Short mmCIF file of N, CA, C and O in Angstrom, two decimals:
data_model
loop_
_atom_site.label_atom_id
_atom_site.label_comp_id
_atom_site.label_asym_id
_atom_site.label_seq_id
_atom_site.Cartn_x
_atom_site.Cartn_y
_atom_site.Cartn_z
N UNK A 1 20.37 2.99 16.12
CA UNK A 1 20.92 3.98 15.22
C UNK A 1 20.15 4.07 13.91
O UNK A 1 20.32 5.07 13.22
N UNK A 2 19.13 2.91 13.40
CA UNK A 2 18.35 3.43 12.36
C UNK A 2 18.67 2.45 11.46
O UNK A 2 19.42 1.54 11.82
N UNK A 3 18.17 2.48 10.20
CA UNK A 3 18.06 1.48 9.30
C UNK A 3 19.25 2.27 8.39
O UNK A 3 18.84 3.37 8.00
N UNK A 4 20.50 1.97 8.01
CA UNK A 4 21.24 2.70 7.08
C UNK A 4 20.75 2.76 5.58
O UNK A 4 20.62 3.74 4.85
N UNK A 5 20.55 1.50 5.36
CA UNK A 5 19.91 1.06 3.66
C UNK A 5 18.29 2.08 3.61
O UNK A 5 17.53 2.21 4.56
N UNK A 6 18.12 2.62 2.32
CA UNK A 6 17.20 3.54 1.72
C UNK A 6 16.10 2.93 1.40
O UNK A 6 16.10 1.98 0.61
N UNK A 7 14.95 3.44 2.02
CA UNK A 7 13.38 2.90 2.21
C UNK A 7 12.90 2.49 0.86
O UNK A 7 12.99 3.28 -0.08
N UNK A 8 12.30 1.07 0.68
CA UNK A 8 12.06 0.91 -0.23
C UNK A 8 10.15 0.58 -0.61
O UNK A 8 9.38 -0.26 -0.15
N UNK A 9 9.97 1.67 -1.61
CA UNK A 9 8.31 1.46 -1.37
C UNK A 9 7.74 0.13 -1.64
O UNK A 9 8.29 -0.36 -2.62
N UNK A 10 6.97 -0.51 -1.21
CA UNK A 10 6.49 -1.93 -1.75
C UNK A 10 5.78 -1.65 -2.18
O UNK A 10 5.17 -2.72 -2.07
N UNK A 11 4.77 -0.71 -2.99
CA UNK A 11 3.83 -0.65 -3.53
C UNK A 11 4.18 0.02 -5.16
O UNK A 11 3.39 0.02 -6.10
N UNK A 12 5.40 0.50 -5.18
CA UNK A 12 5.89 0.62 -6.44
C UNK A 12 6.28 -0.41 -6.47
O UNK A 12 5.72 -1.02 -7.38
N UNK A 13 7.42 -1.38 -5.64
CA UNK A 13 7.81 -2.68 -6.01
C UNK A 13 6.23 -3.72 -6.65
O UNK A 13 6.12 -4.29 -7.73
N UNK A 14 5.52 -3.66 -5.83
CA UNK A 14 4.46 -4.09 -6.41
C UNK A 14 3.84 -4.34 -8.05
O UNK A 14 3.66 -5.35 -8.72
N UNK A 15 3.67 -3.17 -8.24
CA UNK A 15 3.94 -2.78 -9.69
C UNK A 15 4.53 -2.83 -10.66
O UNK A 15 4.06 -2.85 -11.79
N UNK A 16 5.84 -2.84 -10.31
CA UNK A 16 7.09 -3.33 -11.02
C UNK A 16 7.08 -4.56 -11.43
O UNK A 16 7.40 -4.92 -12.56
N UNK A 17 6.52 -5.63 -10.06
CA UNK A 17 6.32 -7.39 -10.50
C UNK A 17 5.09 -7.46 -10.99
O UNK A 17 4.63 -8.59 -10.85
N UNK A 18 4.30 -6.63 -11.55
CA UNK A 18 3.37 -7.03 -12.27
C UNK A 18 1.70 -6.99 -11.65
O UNK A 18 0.65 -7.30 -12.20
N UNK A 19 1.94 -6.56 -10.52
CA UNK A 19 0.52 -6.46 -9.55
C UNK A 19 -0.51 -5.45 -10.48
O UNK A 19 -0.02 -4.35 -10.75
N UNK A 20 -1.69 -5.67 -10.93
CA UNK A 20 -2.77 -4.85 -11.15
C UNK A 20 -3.74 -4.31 -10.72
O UNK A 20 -4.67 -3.74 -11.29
N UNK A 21 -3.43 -4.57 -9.18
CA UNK A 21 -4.28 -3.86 -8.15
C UNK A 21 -3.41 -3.31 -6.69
O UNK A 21 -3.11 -4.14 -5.83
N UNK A 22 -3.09 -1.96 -6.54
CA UNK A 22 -2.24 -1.84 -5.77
C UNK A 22 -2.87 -0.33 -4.91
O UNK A 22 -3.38 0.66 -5.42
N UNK A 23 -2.66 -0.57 -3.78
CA UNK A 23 -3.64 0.58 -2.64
C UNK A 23 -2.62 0.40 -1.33
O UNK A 23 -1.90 -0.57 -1.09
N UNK A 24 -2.77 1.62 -0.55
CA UNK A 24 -2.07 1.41 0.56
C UNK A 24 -3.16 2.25 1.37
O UNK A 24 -3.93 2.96 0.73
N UNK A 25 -3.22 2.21 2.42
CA UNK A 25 -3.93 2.30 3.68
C UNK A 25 -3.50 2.27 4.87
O UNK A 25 -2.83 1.30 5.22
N UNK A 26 -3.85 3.55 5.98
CA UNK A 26 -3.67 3.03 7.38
C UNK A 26 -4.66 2.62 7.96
O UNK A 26 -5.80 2.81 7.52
N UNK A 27 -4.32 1.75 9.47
CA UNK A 27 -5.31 1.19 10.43
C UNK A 27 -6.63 2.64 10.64
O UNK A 27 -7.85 2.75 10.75
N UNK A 28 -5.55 3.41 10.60
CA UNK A 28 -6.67 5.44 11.03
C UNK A 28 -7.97 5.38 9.94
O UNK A 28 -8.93 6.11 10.13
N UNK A 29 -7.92 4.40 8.73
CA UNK A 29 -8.85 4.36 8.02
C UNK A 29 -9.18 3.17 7.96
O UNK A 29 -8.61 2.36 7.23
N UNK A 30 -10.46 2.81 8.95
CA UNK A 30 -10.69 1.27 8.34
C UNK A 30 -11.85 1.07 7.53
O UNK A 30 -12.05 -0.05 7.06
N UNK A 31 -12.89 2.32 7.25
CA UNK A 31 -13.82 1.73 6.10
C UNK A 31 -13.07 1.64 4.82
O UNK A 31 -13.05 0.80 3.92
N UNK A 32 -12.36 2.95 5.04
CA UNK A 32 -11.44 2.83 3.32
C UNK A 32 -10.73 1.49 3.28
O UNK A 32 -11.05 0.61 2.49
N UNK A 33 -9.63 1.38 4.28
CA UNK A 33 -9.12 -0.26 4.00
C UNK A 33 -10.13 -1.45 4.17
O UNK A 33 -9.40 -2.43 4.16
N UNK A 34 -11.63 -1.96 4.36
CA UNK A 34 -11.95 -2.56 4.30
C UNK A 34 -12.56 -2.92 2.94
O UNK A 34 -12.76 -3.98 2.35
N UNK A 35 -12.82 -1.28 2.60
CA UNK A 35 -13.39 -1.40 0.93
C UNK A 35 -12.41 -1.86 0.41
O UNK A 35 -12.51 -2.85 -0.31
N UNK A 36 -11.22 -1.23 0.64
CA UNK A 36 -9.96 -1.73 -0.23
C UNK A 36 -9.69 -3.16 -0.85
O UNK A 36 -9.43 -3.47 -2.01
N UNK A 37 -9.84 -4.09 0.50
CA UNK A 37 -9.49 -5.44 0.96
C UNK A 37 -10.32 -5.98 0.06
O UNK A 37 -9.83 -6.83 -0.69
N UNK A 38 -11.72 -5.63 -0.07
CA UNK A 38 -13.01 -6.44 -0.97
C UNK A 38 -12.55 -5.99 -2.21
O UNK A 38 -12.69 -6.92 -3.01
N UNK A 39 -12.08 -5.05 -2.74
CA UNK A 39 -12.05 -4.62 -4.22
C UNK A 39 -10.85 -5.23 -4.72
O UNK A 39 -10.48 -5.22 -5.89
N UNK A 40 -10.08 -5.90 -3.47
CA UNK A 40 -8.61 -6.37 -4.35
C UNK A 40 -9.35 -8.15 -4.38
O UNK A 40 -9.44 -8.81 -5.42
N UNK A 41 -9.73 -8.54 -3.22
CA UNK A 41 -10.12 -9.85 -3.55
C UNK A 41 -11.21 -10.07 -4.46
O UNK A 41 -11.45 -11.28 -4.55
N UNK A 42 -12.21 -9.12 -5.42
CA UNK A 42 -13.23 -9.40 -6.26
C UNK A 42 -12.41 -8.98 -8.11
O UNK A 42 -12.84 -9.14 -9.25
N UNK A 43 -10.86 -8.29 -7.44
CA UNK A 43 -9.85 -7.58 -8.65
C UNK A 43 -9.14 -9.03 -9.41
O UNK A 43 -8.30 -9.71 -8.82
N UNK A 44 -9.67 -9.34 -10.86
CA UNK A 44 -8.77 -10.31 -11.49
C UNK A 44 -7.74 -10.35 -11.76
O UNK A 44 -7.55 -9.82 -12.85
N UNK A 45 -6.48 -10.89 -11.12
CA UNK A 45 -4.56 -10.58 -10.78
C UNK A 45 -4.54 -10.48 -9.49
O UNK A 45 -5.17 -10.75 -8.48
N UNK A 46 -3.18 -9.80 -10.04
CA UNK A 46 -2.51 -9.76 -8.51
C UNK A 46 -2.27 -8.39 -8.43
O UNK A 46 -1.74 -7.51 -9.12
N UNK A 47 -3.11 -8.57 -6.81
CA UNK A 47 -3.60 -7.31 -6.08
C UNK A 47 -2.53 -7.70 -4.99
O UNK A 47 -2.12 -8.84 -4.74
N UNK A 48 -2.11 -6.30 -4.27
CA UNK A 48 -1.37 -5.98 -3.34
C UNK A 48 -1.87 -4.85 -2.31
O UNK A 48 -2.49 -3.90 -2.80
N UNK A 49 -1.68 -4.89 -1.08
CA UNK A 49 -2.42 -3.66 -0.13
C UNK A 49 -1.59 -3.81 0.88
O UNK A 49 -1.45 -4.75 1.65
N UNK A 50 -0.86 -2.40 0.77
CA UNK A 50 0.52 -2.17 1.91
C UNK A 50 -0.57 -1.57 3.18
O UNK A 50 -1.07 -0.45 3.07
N UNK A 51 -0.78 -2.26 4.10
CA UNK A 51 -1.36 -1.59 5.29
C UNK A 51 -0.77 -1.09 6.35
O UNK A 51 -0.42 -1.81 7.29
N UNK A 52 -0.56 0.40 6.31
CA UNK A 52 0.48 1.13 7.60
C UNK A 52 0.03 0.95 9.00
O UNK A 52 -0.88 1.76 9.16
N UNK A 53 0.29 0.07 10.42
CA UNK A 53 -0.05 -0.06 11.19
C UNK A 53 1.00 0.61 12.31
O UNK A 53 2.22 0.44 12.41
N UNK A 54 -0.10 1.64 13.31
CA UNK A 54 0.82 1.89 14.42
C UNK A 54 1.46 0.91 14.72
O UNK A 54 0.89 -0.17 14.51
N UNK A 55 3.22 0.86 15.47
CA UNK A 55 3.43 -0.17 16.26
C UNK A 55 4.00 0.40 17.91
O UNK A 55 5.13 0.89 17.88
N UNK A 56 3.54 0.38 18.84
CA UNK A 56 3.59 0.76 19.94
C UNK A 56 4.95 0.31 20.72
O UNK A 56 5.60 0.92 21.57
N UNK A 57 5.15 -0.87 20.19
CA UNK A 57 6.33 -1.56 20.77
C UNK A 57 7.91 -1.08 20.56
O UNK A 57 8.77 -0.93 21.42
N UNK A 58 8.00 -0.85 18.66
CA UNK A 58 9.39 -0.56 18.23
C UNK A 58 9.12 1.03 18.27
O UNK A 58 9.40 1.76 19.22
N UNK A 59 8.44 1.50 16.90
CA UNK A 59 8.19 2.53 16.41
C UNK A 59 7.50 3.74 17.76
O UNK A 59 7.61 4.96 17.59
N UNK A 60 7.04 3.33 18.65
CA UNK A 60 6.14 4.26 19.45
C UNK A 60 7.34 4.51 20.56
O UNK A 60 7.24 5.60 21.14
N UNK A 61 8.17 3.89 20.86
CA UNK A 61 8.82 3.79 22.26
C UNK A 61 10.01 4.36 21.27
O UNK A 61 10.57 5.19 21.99
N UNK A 62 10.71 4.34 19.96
CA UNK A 62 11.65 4.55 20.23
C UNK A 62 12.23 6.15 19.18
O UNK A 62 13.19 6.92 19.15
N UNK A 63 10.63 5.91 18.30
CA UNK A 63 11.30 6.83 17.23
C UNK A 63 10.36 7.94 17.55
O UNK A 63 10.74 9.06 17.21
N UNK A 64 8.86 7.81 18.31
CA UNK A 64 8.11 8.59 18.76
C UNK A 64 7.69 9.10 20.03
O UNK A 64 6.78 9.92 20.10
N UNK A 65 8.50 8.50 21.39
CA UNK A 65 8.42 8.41 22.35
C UNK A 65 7.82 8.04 23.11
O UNK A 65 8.16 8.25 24.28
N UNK A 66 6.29 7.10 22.72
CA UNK A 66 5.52 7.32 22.80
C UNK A 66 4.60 5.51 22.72
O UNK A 66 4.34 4.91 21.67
N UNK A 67 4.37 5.14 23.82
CA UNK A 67 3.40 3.68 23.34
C UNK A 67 2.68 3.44 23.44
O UNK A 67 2.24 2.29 23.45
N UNK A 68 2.04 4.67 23.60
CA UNK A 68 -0.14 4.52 23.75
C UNK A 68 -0.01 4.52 22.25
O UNK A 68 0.65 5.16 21.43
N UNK A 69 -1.01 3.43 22.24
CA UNK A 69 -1.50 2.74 20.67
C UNK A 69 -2.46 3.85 20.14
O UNK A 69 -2.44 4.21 18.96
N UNK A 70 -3.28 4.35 21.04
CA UNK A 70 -4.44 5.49 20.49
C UNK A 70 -3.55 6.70 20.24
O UNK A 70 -4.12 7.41 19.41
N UNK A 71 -2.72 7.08 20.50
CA UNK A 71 -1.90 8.62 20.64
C UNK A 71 -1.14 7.93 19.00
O UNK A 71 -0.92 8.76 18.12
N UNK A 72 -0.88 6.79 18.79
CA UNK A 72 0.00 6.63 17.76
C UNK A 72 -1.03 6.70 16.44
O UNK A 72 -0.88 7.15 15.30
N UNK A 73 -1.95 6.16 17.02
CA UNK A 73 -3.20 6.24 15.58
C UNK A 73 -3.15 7.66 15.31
O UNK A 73 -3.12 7.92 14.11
N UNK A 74 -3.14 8.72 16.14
CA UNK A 74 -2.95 9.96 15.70
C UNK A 74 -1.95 10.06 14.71
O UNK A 74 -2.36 9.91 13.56
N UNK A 75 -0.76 10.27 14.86
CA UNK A 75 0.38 10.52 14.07
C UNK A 75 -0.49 9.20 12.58
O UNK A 75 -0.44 9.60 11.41
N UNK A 76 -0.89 8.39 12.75
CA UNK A 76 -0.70 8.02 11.29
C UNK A 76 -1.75 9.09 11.06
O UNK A 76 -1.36 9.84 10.17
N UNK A 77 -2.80 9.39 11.50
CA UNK A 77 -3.96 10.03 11.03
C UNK A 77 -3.23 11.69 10.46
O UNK A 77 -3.77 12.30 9.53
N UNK A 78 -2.06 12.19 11.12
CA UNK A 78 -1.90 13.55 11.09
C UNK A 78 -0.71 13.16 9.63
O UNK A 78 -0.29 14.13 9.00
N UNK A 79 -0.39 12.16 9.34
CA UNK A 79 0.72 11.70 8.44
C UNK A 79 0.00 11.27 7.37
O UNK A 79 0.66 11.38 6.33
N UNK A 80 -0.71 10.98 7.27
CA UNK A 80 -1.53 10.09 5.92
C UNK A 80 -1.55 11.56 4.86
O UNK A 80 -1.54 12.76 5.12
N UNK A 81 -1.57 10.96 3.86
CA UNK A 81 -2.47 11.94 2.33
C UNK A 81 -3.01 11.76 1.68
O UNK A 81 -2.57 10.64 1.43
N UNK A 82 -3.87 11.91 0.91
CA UNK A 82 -4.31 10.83 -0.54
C UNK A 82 -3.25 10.92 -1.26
O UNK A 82 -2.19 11.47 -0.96
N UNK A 83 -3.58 10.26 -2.42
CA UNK A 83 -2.64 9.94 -3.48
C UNK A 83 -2.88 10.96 -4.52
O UNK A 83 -1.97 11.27 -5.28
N UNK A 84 -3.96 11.45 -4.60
CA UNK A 84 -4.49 12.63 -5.24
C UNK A 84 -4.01 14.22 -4.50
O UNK A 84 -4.06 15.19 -5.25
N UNK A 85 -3.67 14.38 -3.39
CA UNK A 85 -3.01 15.53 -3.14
C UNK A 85 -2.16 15.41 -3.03
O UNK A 85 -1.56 16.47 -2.85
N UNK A 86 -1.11 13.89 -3.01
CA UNK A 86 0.15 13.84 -3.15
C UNK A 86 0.57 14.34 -4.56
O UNK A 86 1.50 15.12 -4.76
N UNK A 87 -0.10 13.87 -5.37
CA UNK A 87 0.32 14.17 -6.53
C UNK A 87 0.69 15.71 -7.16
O UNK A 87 1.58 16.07 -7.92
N UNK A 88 -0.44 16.45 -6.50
CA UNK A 88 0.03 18.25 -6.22
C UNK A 88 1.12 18.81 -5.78
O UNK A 88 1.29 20.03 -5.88
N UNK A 89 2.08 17.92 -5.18
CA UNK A 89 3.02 18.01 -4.31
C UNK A 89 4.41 18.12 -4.71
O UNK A 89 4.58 17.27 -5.58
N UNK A 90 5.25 18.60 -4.55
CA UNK A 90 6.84 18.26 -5.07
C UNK A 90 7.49 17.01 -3.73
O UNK A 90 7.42 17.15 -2.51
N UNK A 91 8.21 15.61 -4.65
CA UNK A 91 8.91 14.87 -3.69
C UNK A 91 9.03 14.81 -2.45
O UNK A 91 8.87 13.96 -1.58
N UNK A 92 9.57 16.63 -2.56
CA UNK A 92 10.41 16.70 -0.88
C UNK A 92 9.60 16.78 0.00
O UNK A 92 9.96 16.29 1.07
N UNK A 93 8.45 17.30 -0.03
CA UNK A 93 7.28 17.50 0.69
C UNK A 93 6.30 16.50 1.12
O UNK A 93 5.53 16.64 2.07
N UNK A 94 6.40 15.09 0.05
CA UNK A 94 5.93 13.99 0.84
C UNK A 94 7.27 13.06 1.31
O UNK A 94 7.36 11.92 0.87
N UNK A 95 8.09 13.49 2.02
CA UNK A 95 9.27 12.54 2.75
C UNK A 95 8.67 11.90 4.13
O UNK A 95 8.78 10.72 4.47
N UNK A 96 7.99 12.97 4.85
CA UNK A 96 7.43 12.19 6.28
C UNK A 96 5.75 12.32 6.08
O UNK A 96 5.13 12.85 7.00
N UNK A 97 5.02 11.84 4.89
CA UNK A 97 3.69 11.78 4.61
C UNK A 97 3.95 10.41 4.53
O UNK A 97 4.98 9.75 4.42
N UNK A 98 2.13 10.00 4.67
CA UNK A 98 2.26 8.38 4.11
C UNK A 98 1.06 8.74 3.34
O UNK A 98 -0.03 9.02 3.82
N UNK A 99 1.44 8.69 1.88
CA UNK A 99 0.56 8.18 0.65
C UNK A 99 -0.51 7.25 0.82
O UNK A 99 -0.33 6.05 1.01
N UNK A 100 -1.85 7.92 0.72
CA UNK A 100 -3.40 6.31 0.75
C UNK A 100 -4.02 6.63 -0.42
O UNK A 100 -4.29 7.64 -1.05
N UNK A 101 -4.19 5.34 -0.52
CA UNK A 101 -5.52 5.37 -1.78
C UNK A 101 -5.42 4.10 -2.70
O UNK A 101 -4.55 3.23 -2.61
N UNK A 102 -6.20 4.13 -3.38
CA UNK A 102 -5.73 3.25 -4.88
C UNK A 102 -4.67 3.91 -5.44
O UNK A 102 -4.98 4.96 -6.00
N UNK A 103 -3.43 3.59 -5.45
CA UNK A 103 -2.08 3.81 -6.28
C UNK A 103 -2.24 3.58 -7.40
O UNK A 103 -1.83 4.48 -8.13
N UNK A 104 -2.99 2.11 -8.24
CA UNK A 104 -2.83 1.61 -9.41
C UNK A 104 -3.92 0.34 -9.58
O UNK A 104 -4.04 -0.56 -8.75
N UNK A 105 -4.57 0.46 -10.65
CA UNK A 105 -4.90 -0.85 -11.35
C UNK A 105 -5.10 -0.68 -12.67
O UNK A 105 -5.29 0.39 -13.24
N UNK A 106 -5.07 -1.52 -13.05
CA UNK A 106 -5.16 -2.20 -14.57
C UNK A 106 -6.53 -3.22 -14.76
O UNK A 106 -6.70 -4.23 -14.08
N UNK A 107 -7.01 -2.98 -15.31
CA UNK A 107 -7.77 -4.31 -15.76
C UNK A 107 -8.32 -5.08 -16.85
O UNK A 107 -9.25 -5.89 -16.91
N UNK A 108 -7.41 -4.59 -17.79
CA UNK A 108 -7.27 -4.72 -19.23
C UNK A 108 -5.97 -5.70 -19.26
O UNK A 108 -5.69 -6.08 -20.40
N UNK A 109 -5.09 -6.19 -18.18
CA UNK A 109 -4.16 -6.82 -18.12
C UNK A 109 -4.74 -8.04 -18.19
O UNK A 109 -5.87 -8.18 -17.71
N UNK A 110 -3.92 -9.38 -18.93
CA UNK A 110 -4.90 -10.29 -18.82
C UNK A 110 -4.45 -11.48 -17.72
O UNK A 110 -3.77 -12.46 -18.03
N UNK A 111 -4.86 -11.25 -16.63
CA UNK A 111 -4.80 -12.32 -15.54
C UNK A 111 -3.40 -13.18 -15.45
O UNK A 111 -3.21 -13.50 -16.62
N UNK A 112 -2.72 -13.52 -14.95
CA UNK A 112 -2.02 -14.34 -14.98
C UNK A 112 -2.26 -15.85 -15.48
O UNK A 112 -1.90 -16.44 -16.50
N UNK A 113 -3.00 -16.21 -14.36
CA UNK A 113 -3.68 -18.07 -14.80
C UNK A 113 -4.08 -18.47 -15.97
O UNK A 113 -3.97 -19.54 -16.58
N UNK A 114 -4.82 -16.88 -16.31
CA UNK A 114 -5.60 -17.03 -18.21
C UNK A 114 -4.58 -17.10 -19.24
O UNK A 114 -4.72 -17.41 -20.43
N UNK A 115 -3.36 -16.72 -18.51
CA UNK A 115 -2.07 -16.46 -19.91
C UNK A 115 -2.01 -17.66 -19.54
O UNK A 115 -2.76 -18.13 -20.39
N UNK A 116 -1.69 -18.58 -18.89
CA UNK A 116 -1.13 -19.68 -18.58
C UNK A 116 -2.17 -20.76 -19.69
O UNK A 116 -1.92 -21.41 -20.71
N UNK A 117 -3.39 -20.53 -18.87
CA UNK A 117 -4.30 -20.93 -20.05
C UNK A 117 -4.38 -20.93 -21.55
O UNK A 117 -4.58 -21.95 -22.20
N UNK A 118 -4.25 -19.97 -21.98
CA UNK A 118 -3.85 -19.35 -23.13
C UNK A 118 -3.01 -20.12 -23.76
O UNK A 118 -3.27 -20.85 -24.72
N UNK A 119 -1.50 -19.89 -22.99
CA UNK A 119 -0.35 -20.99 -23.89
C UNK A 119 -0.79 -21.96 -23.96
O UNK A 119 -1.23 -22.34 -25.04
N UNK A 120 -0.86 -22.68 -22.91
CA UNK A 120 -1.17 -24.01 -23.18
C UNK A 120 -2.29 -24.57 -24.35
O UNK A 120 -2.00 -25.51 -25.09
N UNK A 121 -3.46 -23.95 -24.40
CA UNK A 121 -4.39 -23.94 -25.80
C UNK A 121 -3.39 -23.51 -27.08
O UNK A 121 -3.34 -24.31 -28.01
N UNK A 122 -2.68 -22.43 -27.15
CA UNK A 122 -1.90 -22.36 -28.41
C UNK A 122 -0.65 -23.37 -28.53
O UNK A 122 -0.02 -23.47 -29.59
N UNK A 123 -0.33 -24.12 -27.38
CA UNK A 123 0.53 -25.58 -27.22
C UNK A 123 0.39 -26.46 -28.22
O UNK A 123 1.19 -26.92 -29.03
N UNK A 124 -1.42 -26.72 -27.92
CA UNK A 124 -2.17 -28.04 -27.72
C UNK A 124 -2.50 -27.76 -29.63
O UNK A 124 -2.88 -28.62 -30.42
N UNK A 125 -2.33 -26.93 -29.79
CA UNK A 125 -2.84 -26.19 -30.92
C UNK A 125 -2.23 -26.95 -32.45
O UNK A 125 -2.55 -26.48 -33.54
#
């Protein structure tokens, strides 16, 4: 019958806890998510990368009819948007889109570990 409780984005949650590197991606794109993957692990903080993966098993058999894994890469491919033409968009119109791209970074934020650093020198101080 469906999930009753209201979808919650993890990539705004992301943000919210403080992440300074935040991108989402499907499997339908893997140079973009591979660049992604390198730019969050070379990104100083905390980086996050929601990766949308067909699933053939739950999602393909029950909400799409459907459990060829290649037929499902379609639908993400025909579902994806950037984040840049989402933004052209009114709400209602991205409800069954899935948002890609770099969402967010910061890098003027100063690291987590370095604040940690930080106090402790103005501690010791």
């Amino acid at each position: 019958y469906g999930n009753p409780e209201p979808p919650v984005d993890a990539c705004k949650l992301a943000v919210a806890s403080g992440a300074t590197y935040v991108a989402r991606w499907t499997t339908a794109q893997p140079a973009a998510l591979v660049k992604a993957l390198k730019e969050a692990i070379r990104h100083r903080g905390f980086s996050f990368i929601d990766t949308i993966s067909q699933c053939p098993t739950q999602a393909g058999r029950y909400i799409f009819a459907n459990d060829d894994p290649t037929k499902l890469l379609e639908v993400l491919k025909t579902r994806k948007i950037s984040c840049a033409q989402a933004a052209k968009l009114p709400e209602k119109e991205l409800q069954d889109r899935i948002v890609t791209g770099k969402l967010f970074e910061d890098n003027q934020k100063q690291e987590f570990v370095a604040k940690i650093y930080s106090l402790m020198e103005t501690a010791k101080g």
